[in-house]
């Protein structure tokens, strides 16, 4: 079972062979769990989402016709669930409120001129995480898939059903945003010292 | 001079050979540098993998779906039987009283006893349903999550919440049933059918 190709396992699982389904899940559980966790950044939320994703995969497996690889299909379900979740749960406003409670100020508020100074006080990592959290849901997904899960551009494009150029463009914007935030902070630190 | 596009710069940032254009264009070098800074920073905050939970199996998923279906069914059962009780009460309890109160004379004391009896019956029925519900939940509980303490805790929290909400609904139902009966008695009394 372990050495079988995905599609063979899928075919068996579609015929109702539970061990085949179990073997498939064993193959992807770690990757999906990590991707979801690194995307939503909360273990409890990730755990719920992963369960939902696997239930969906189980429920919809019969509809999988093999137009893509199984992993592409699976990551598409996972990515869509994650993106939906973030969009549902975290409107800009909520995120902003959450950040205010985390940092004691609203980093997105351009009227607050002391924000930069206080950002300097925050830990480097927190600043970067904050910048990542500010990305829109689609950009963040590409970032997580590429940088953390080390998927190929082709796999990401297939999983998100996007042209390769769009995937790269989203990643560009994501990295550019984080890069700019970091450089801005470095500049402020240099001026401050 | 044509600058490098976003895709080209991303390719270079992820290891493709640098384009000769970069030797002559400050702007594109700057953009690439920002990407490198961003990429380095993002890698710095990569979160450790989550500890792996119990393996996801077809059986666990079937049980999980069944658990939810079971919950919905159990909740629906309680609600339906509550409504059913109410209906059957108005069919048996109220209508009997209608017949009794409409025809024969009856003392207020007898009515109060009758009211109390009916109420006790409702409470008993509700307790029974709660017990059945509890038993059903326990069965699923043991079957599914015997091996996983964390999920057990979560499930038991959910179960408590659900039972609390059923309890609350029961309380509301009983209170309103009582009110109905009292107003009925009061109305009958005003009409002079009751002492
Ligand atoms: Zn250029």
GROMACS .gro file of C-alpha atoms and ligand atoms in nm:
model
  389
    1UNK     CA    1   0.000   0.000   0.000
    2UNK     CA    2   0.278   0.241   0.096
    3UNK     CA    3   0.458   0.212  -0.234
    4UNK     CA    4   0.146   0.254  -0.444
    5UNK     CA    5   0.106   0.563  -0.659
    6UNK     CA    6  -0.147   0.820  -0.547
    7UNK     CA    7  -0.384   0.751  -0.833
    8UNK     CA    8  -0.389   0.381  -0.761
    9UNK     CA    9  -0.472   0.450  -0.397
   10UNK     CA   10  -0.738   0.700  -0.504
   11UNK     CA   11  -0.898   0.444  -0.735
   12UNK     CA   12  -0.909   0.193  -0.452
   13UNK     CA   13  -1.039   0.448  -0.203
   14UNK     CA   14  -1.309   0.544  -0.451
   15UNK     CA   15  -1.414   0.179  -0.457
   16UNK     CA   16  -1.456   0.203  -0.083
   17UNK     CA   17  -1.129   0.051   0.034
   18UNK     CA   18  -1.065   0.229   0.360
   19UNK     CA   19  -0.700   0.121   0.394
   20UNK     CA   20  -0.627   0.292   0.061
   21UNK     CA   21  -0.783   0.613   0.184
   22UNK     CA   22  -0.591   0.583   0.511
   23UNK     CA   23  -0.265   0.539   0.321
   24UNK     CA   24  -0.336   0.852   0.118
   25UNK     CA   25  -0.408   1.053   0.427
   26UNK     CA   26  -0.094   0.925   0.596
   27UNK     CA   27   0.099   1.047   0.295
   28UNK     CA   28  -0.039   1.402   0.311
   29UNK     CA   29  -0.149   1.463   0.667
   30UNK     CA   30   0.180   1.620   0.775
   31UNK     CA   31   0.214   1.847   0.474
   32UNK     CA   32  -0.144   1.965   0.483
   33UNK     CA   33  -0.136   2.016   0.859
   34UNK     CA   34   0.182   2.223   0.843
   35UNK     CA   35   0.063   2.431   0.553
   36UNK     CA   36  -0.267   2.508   0.722
   37UNK     CA   37  -0.098   2.589   1.052
   38UNK     CA   38   0.161   2.816   0.894
   39UNK     CA   39  -0.113   2.990   0.705
   40UNK     CA   40  -0.365   3.050   0.984
   41UNK     CA   41  -0.099   3.077   1.258
   42UNK     CA   42  -0.318   2.926   1.524
   43UNK     CA   43  -0.302   2.563   1.628
   44UNK     CA   44  -0.662   2.524   1.735
   45UNK     CA   45  -0.798   2.689   1.425
   46UNK     CA   46  -0.559   2.486   1.211
   47UNK     CA   47  -0.667   2.165   1.379
   48UNK     CA   48  -1.035   2.237   1.307
   49UNK     CA   49  -0.960   2.336   0.951
   50UNK     CA   50  -0.751   2.027   0.884
   51UNK     CA   51  -1.033   1.808   1.008
   52UNK     CA   52  -1.279   1.987   0.782
   53UNK     CA   53  -1.043   1.954   0.489
   54UNK     CA   54  -1.007   1.579   0.534
   55UNK     CA   55  -1.380   1.533   0.575
   56UNK     CA   56  -1.423   1.726   0.251
   57UNK     CA   57  -1.166   1.512   0.076
   58UNK     CA   58  -1.337   1.199   0.198
   59UNK     CA   59  -1.678   1.326   0.095
   60UNK     CA   60  -1.574   1.454  -0.247
   61UNK     CA   61  -1.323   1.185  -0.339
   62UNK     CA   62  -1.569   1.019  -0.574
   63UNK     CA   63  -1.581   1.342  -0.775
   64UNK     CA   64  -1.206   1.340  -0.829
   65UNK     CA   65  -1.162   1.236  -1.190
   66UNK     CA   66  -0.786   1.258  -1.215
   67UNK     CA   67  -0.768   1.576  -1.426
   68UNK     CA   68  -0.488   1.685  -1.196
   69UNK     CA   69  -0.262   1.496  -0.962
   70UNK     CA   70  -0.426   1.396  -0.635
   71UNK     CA   71  -0.194   1.624  -0.439
   72UNK     CA   72  -0.294   1.921  -0.656
   73UNK     CA   73  -0.659   1.845  -0.594
   74UNK     CA   74  -0.600   1.803  -0.223
   75UNK     CA   75  -0.399   2.122  -0.187
   76UNK     CA   76  -0.663   2.309  -0.382
   77UNK     CA   77  -0.926   2.205  -0.129
   78UNK     CA   78  -0.693   2.289   0.157
   79UNK     CA   79  -0.594   2.628   0.015
   80UNK     CA   80  -0.952   2.727  -0.062
   81UNK     CA   81  -1.062   2.632   0.288
   82UNK     CA   82  -0.780   2.831   0.444
   83UNK     CA   83  -0.839   3.137   0.228
   84UNK     CA   84  -1.215   3.121   0.293
   85UNK     CA   85  -1.150   3.095   0.660
   86UNK     CA   86  -0.919   3.395   0.673
   87UNK     CA   87  -1.161   3.601   0.465
   88UNK     CA   88  -1.454   3.503   0.685
   89UNK     CA   89  -1.284   3.540   1.018
   90UNK     CA   90  -1.050   3.826   0.963
   91UNK     CA   91  -1.183   4.126   0.792
   92UNK     CA   92  -0.934   4.411   0.776
   93UNK     CA   93  -1.101   4.573   1.069
   94UNK     CA   94  -1.084   4.267   1.289
   95UNK     CA   95  -0.721   4.213   1.203
   96UNK     CA   96  -0.652   4.570   1.285
   97UNK     CA   97  -0.829   4.535   1.619
   98UNK     CA   98  -0.638   4.219   1.691
   99UNK     CA   99  -0.313   4.394   1.617
  100UNK     CA  100  -0.406   4.687   1.833
  101UNK     CA  101  -0.460   4.450   2.121
  102UNK     CA  102  -0.137   4.268   2.046
  103UNK     CA  103   0.080   4.574   1.999
  104UNK     CA  104  -0.111   4.833   2.192
  105UNK     CA  105  -0.149   5.051   1.884
  106UNK     CA  106  -0.274   5.024   1.528
  107UNK     CA  107   0.025   4.979   1.298
  108UNK     CA  108  -0.196   5.041   0.997
  109UNK     CA  109  -0.305   5.383   1.118
  110UNK     CA  110  -0.117   5.644   0.915
  111UNK     CA  111  -0.224   5.918   1.157
  112UNK     CA  112  -0.033   5.757   1.438
  113UNK     CA  113   0.315   5.898   1.382
  114UNK     CA  114   0.469   5.725   1.678
  115UNK     CA  115   0.388   5.383   1.532
  116UNK     CA  116   0.731   5.349   1.371
  117UNK     CA  117   0.907   5.426   1.695
  118UNK     CA  118   0.704   5.174   1.881
  119UNK     CA  119   0.757   4.917   1.608
  120UNK     CA  120   1.127   4.945   1.680
  121UNK     CA  121   1.053   4.833   2.032
  122UNK     CA  122   0.872   4.527   1.911
  123UNK     CA  123   1.073   4.215   1.841
  124UNK     CA  124   1.206   4.167   1.488
  125UNK     CA  125   1.009   3.850   1.441
  126UNK     CA  126   0.688   4.006   1.554
  127UNK     CA  127   0.734   4.282   1.303
  128UNK     CA  128   0.784   4.035   1.023
  129UNK     CA  129   0.486   3.828   1.132
  130UNK     CA  130   0.282   4.143   1.141
  131UNK     CA  131   0.389   4.226   0.786
  132UNK     CA  132   0.293   3.875   0.674
  133UNK     CA  133  -0.043   3.906   0.844
  134UNK     CA  134  -0.110   4.227   0.657
  135UNK     CA  135  -0.088   4.046   0.324
  136UNK     CA  136  -0.409   3.965   0.153
  137UNK     CA  137  -0.529   3.607   0.179
  138UNK     CA  138  -0.423   3.508  -0.174
  139UNK     CA  139  -0.076   3.654  -0.150
  140UNK     CA  140  -0.018   3.491   0.184
  141UNK     CA  141  -0.121   3.151   0.051
  142UNK     CA  142   0.135   3.167  -0.230
  143UNK     CA  143   0.399   3.281   0.018
  144UNK     CA  144   0.330   2.994   0.257
  145UNK     CA  145   0.318   2.736  -0.021
  146UNK     CA  146   0.643   2.852  -0.179
  147UNK     CA  147   0.860   2.964   0.111
  148UNK     CA  148   0.741   2.734   0.388
  149UNK     CA  149   0.609   2.429   0.210
  150UNK     CA  150   0.868   2.461  -0.068
  151UNK     CA  151   0.624   2.369  -0.341
  152UNK     CA  152   0.724   2.431  -0.701
  153UNK     CA  153   0.570   2.725  -0.884
  154UNK     CA  154   0.401   2.478  -1.117
  155UNK     CA  155   0.244   2.287  -0.828
  156UNK     CA  156   0.124   2.607  -0.667
  157UNK     CA  157  -0.024   2.729  -0.994
  158UNK     CA  158  -0.204   2.397  -1.039
  159UNK     CA  159  -0.329   2.385  -0.680
  160UNK     CA  160  -0.462   2.740  -0.693
  161UNK     CA  161  -0.581   2.708  -1.054
  162UNK     CA  162  -0.386   3.017  -1.151
  163UNK     CA  163  -0.149   3.105  -1.433
  164UNK     CA  164   0.218   3.076  -1.338
  165UNK     CA  165   0.264   3.448  -1.393
  166UNK     CA  166  -0.010   3.528  -1.139
  167UNK     CA  167   0.149   3.304  -0.879
  168UNK     CA  168   0.484   3.476  -0.926
  169UNK     CA  169   0.325   3.817  -0.924
  170UNK     CA  170   0.147   3.744  -0.596
  171UNK     CA  171   0.467   3.615  -0.443
  172UNK     CA  172   0.648   3.924  -0.567
  173UNK     CA  173   0.396   4.152  -0.400
  174UNK     CA  174   0.407   3.952  -0.078
  175UNK     CA  175   0.787   3.952  -0.054
  176UNK     CA  176   0.806   4.311  -0.164
  177UNK     CA  177   0.568   4.412   0.114
  178UNK     CA  178   0.762   4.225   0.382
  179UNK     CA  179   1.095   4.339   0.239
  180UNK     CA  180   0.987   4.702   0.240
  181UNK     CA  181   0.865   4.683   0.598
  182UNK     CA  182   1.194   4.535   0.712
  183UNK     CA  183   1.403   4.784   0.519
  184UNK     CA  184   1.193   5.070   0.646
  185UNK     CA  185   1.253   4.954   0.998
  186UNK     CA  186   1.625   4.911   0.937
  187UNK     CA  187   1.636   5.265   0.805
  188UNK     CA  188   1.451   5.401   1.109
  189UNK     CA  189   1.690   5.212   1.338
  190UNK     CA  190   1.991   5.357   1.157
  191UNK     CA  191   1.853   5.707   1.188
  192UNK     CA  192   1.774   5.647   1.552
  193UNK     CA  193   2.128   5.539   1.645
  194UNK     CA  194   1.538   5.025  -2.123
  195UNK     CA  195   1.297   4.748  -2.039
  196UNK     CA  196   1.298   4.658  -1.670
  197UNK     CA  197   1.266   4.304  -1.546
  198UNK     CA  198   0.911   4.202  -1.471
  199UNK     CA  199   0.786   4.063  -1.139
  200UNK     CA  200   0.803   3.702  -1.253
  201UNK     CA  201   1.162   3.740  -1.375
  202UNK     CA  202   1.271   3.896  -1.047
  203UNK     CA  203   1.097   3.625  -0.847
  204UNK     CA  204   1.272   3.359  -1.055
  205UNK     CA  205   1.607   3.520  -0.981
  206UNK     CA  206   1.525   3.555  -0.613
  207UNK     CA  207   1.452   3.182  -0.608
  208UNK     CA  208   1.775   3.082  -0.773
  209UNK     CA  209   1.751   3.143  -1.148
  210UNK     CA  210   2.069   3.292  -1.300
  211UNK     CA  211   2.070   3.674  -1.273
  212UNK     CA  212   1.984   3.870  -1.583
  213UNK     CA  213   2.253   4.091  -1.736
  214UNK     CA  214   2.009   4.380  -1.708
  215UNK     CA  215   2.078   4.390  -1.335
  216UNK     CA  216   2.438   4.498  -1.399
  217UNK     CA  217   2.318   4.820  -1.549
  218UNK     CA  218   1.989   4.897  -1.371
  219UNK     CA  219   1.989   5.032  -1.016
  220UNK     CA  220   1.612   5.021  -0.999
  221UNK     CA  221   1.582   4.651  -1.073
  222UNK     CA  222   1.875   4.570  -0.842
  223UNK     CA  223   1.693   4.758  -0.569
  224UNK     CA  224   1.370   4.568  -0.632
  225UNK     CA  225   1.558   4.239  -0.621
  226UNK     CA  226   1.731   4.341  -0.300
  227UNK     CA  227   1.392   4.412  -0.140
  228UNK     CA  228   1.271   4.067  -0.242
  229UNK     CA  229   1.581   3.909  -0.089
  230UNK     CA  230   1.527   4.099   0.234
  231UNK     CA  231   1.161   3.993   0.239
  232UNK     CA  232   1.245   3.630   0.164
  233UNK     CA  233   1.512   3.617   0.432
  234UNK     CA  234   1.277   3.773   0.689
  235UNK     CA  235   0.990   3.538   0.604
  236UNK     CA  236   1.220   3.236   0.640
  237UNK     CA  237   1.332   3.364   0.979
  238UNK     CA  238   0.983   3.339   1.121
  239UNK     CA  239   0.894   3.001   0.975
  240UNK     CA  240   0.693   2.819   1.237
  241UNK     CA  241   0.795   2.472   1.351
  242UNK     CA  242   0.586   2.188   1.217
  243UNK     CA  243   0.277   2.109   1.419
  244UNK     CA  244   0.299   1.791   1.625
  245UNK     CA  245   0.119   1.526   1.429
  246UNK     CA  246  -0.217   1.419   1.563
  247UNK     CA  247  -0.359   1.068   1.538
  248UNK     CA  248  -0.366   0.943   1.179
  249UNK     CA  249  -0.667   1.054   0.978
  250UNK     CA  250  -0.853   0.743   0.876
  251UNK     CA  251  -1.166   0.676   0.675
  252UNK     CA  252  -1.316   0.524   0.988
  253UNK     CA  253  -1.247   0.830   1.201
  254UNK     CA  254  -1.401   1.054   0.936
  255UNK     CA  255  -1.711   0.838   0.905
  256UNK     CA  256  -1.745   0.842   1.284
  257UNK     CA  257  -1.694   1.214   1.297
  258UNK     CA  258  -1.966   1.276   1.042
  259UNK     CA  259  -2.189   1.033   1.222
  260UNK     CA  260  -2.119   1.205   1.551
  261UNK     CA  261  -2.243   1.533   1.410
  262UNK     CA  262  -2.539   1.368   1.243
  263UNK     CA  263  -2.608   1.192   1.573
  264UNK     CA  264  -2.590   1.516   1.763
  265UNK     CA  265  -2.824   1.691   1.527
  266UNK     CA  266  -3.062   1.395   1.544
  267UNK     CA  267  -3.048   1.378   1.922
  268UNK     CA  268  -3.111   1.751   1.953
  269UNK     CA  269  -3.395   1.731   1.702
  270UNK     CA  270  -3.539   1.439   1.898
  271UNK     CA  271  -3.548   1.639   2.218
  272UNK     CA  272  -3.696   1.945   2.052
  273UNK     CA  273  -3.951   1.736   1.862
  274UNK     CA  274  -4.050   1.543   2.171
  275UNK     CA  275  -4.083   1.867   2.359
  276UNK     CA  276  -4.317   1.996   2.092
  277UNK     CA  277  -4.471   1.653   2.080
  278UNK     CA  278  -4.518   1.663   2.454
  279UNK     CA  279  -4.679   1.998   2.428
  280UNK     CA  280  -4.905   1.878   2.153
  281UNK     CA  281  -4.995   1.560   2.334
  282UNK     CA  282  -5.044   1.760   2.647
  283UNK     CA  283  -5.291   1.984   2.475
  284UNK     CA  284  -5.449   1.673   2.327
  285UNK     CA  285  -5.453   1.481   2.653
  286UNK     CA  286  -5.380   1.723   2.930
  287UNK     CA  287  -5.551   2.036   2.811
  288UNK     CA  288  -5.827   1.872   2.616
  289UNK     CA  289  -5.905   1.640   2.906
  290UNK     CA  290  -5.921   1.945   3.123
  291UNK     CA  291  -6.137   2.112   2.866
  292UNK     CA  292  -6.376   1.825   2.888
  293UNK     CA  293  -6.356   1.813   3.263
  294UNK     CA  294  -6.378   2.185   3.316
  295UNK     CA  295  -6.635   2.240   3.044
  296UNK     CA  296  -6.871   1.975   3.170
  297UNK     CA  297  -6.832   1.864   3.526
  298UNK     CA  298  -6.752   2.100   3.805
  299UNK     CA  299  -6.416   2.067   3.957
  300UNK     CA  300  -6.251   2.213   4.259
  301UNK     CA  301  -5.958   2.448   4.234
  302UNK     CA  302  -5.761   2.213   4.456
  303UNK     CA  303  -5.815   1.923   4.220
  304UNK     CA  304  -5.701   2.141   3.932
  305UNK     CA  305  -5.389   2.242   4.118
  306UNK     CA  306  -5.309   1.877   4.181
  307UNK     CA  307  -5.370   1.800   3.817
  308UNK     CA  308  -5.144   2.085   3.717
  309UNK     CA  309  -4.871   1.961   3.945
  310UNK     CA  310  -4.905   1.606   3.811
  311UNK     CA  311  -4.880   1.725   3.454
  312UNK     CA  312  -4.576   1.929   3.535
  313UNK     CA  313  -4.412   1.633   3.707
  314UNK     CA  314  -4.481   1.423   3.401
  315UNK     CA  315  -4.315   1.679   3.179
  316UNK     CA  316  -4.011   1.695   3.401
  317UNK     CA  317  -3.988   1.315   3.408
  318UNK     CA  318  -4.015   1.297   3.032
  319UNK     CA  319  -3.748   1.561   2.992
  320UNK     CA  320  -3.516   1.383   3.233
  321UNK     CA  321  -3.565   1.063   3.042
  322UNK     CA  322  -3.481   1.232   2.716
  323UNK     CA  323  -3.176   1.390   2.867
  324UNK     CA  324  -3.065   1.048   2.989
  325UNK     CA  325  -3.115   0.892   2.647
  326UNK     CA  326  -2.926   1.178   2.492
  327UNK     CA  327  -2.646   1.138   2.743
  328UNK     CA  328  -2.627   0.766   2.675
  329UNK     CA  329  -2.611   0.820   2.302
  330UNK     CA  330  -2.339   1.074   2.343
  331UNK     CA  331  -2.144   0.852   2.579
  332UNK     CA  332  -2.153   0.567   2.331
  333UNK     CA  333  -2.016   0.778   2.049
  334UNK     CA  334  -1.772   0.933   2.288
  335UNK     CA  335  -1.624   0.601   2.392
  336UNK     CA  336  -1.626   0.459   2.047
  337UNK     CA  337  -1.453   0.749   1.880
  338UNK     CA  338  -1.226   0.922   2.119
  339UNK     CA  339  -1.126   0.668   2.377
  340UNK     CA  340  -0.767   0.697   2.260
  341UNK     CA  341  -0.735   1.070   2.239
  342UNK     CA  342  -0.746   1.271   2.558
  343UNK     CA  343  -0.729   1.611   2.391
  344UNK     CA  344  -1.021   1.546   2.160
  345UNK     CA  345  -1.202   1.390   2.452
  346UNK     CA  346  -1.170   1.714   2.644
  347UNK     CA  347  -1.291   1.919   2.349
  348UNK     CA  348  -1.582   1.686   2.284
  349UNK     CA  349  -1.686   1.691   2.645
  350UNK     CA  350  -1.680   2.071   2.642
  351UNK     CA  351  -1.903   2.072   2.333
  352UNK     CA  352  -2.131   1.815   2.488
  353UNK     CA  353  -2.167   2.021   2.803
  354UNK     CA  354  -2.256   2.327   2.600
  355UNK     CA  355  -2.513   2.133   2.402
  356UNK     CA  356  -2.669   1.983   2.711
  357UNK     CA  357  -2.680   2.323   2.877
  358UNK     CA  358  -2.862   2.464   2.579
  359UNK     CA  359  -3.110   2.174   2.583
  360UNK     CA  360  -3.157   2.230   2.957
  361UNK     CA  361  -3.226   2.594   2.896
  362UNK     CA  362  -3.476   2.517   2.623
  363UNK     CA  363  -3.648   2.269   2.852
  364UNK     CA  364  -3.672   2.530   3.125
  365UNK     CA  365  -3.822   2.785   2.888
  366UNK     CA  366  -4.066   2.526   2.758
  367UNK     CA  367  -4.182   2.425   3.107
  368UNK     CA  368  -4.218   2.785   3.218
  369UNK     CA  369  -4.429   2.877   2.919
  370UNK     CA  370  -4.639   2.562   2.956
  371UNK     CA  371  -4.704   2.653   3.317
  372UNK     CA  372  -4.797   3.008   3.223
  373UNK     CA  373  -5.041   2.876   2.965
  374UNK     CA  374  -5.204   2.648   3.216
  375UNK     CA  375  -5.229   2.917   3.479
  376UNK     CA  376  -5.385   3.167   3.239
  377UNK     CA  377  -5.625   2.900   3.123
  378UNK     CA  378  -5.729   2.830   3.478
  379UNK     CA  379  -5.764   3.202   3.544
  380UNK     CA  380  -5.975   3.248   3.229
  381UNK     CA  381  -6.201   2.958   3.322
  382UNK     CA  382  -6.236   3.100   3.668
  383UNK     CA  383  -6.338   3.440   3.528
  384UNK     CA  384  -6.597   3.271   3.308
  385UNK     CA  385  -6.738   3.125   3.627
  386UNK     CA  386  -6.673   2.769   3.521
  387UNK     CA  387  -6.435   2.728   3.810
  388UNK     CA  388  -6.476   2.810   4.171
  389LIG    ZN1  389   1.564   4.767  -1.470
   0.00000   0.00000   0.00000
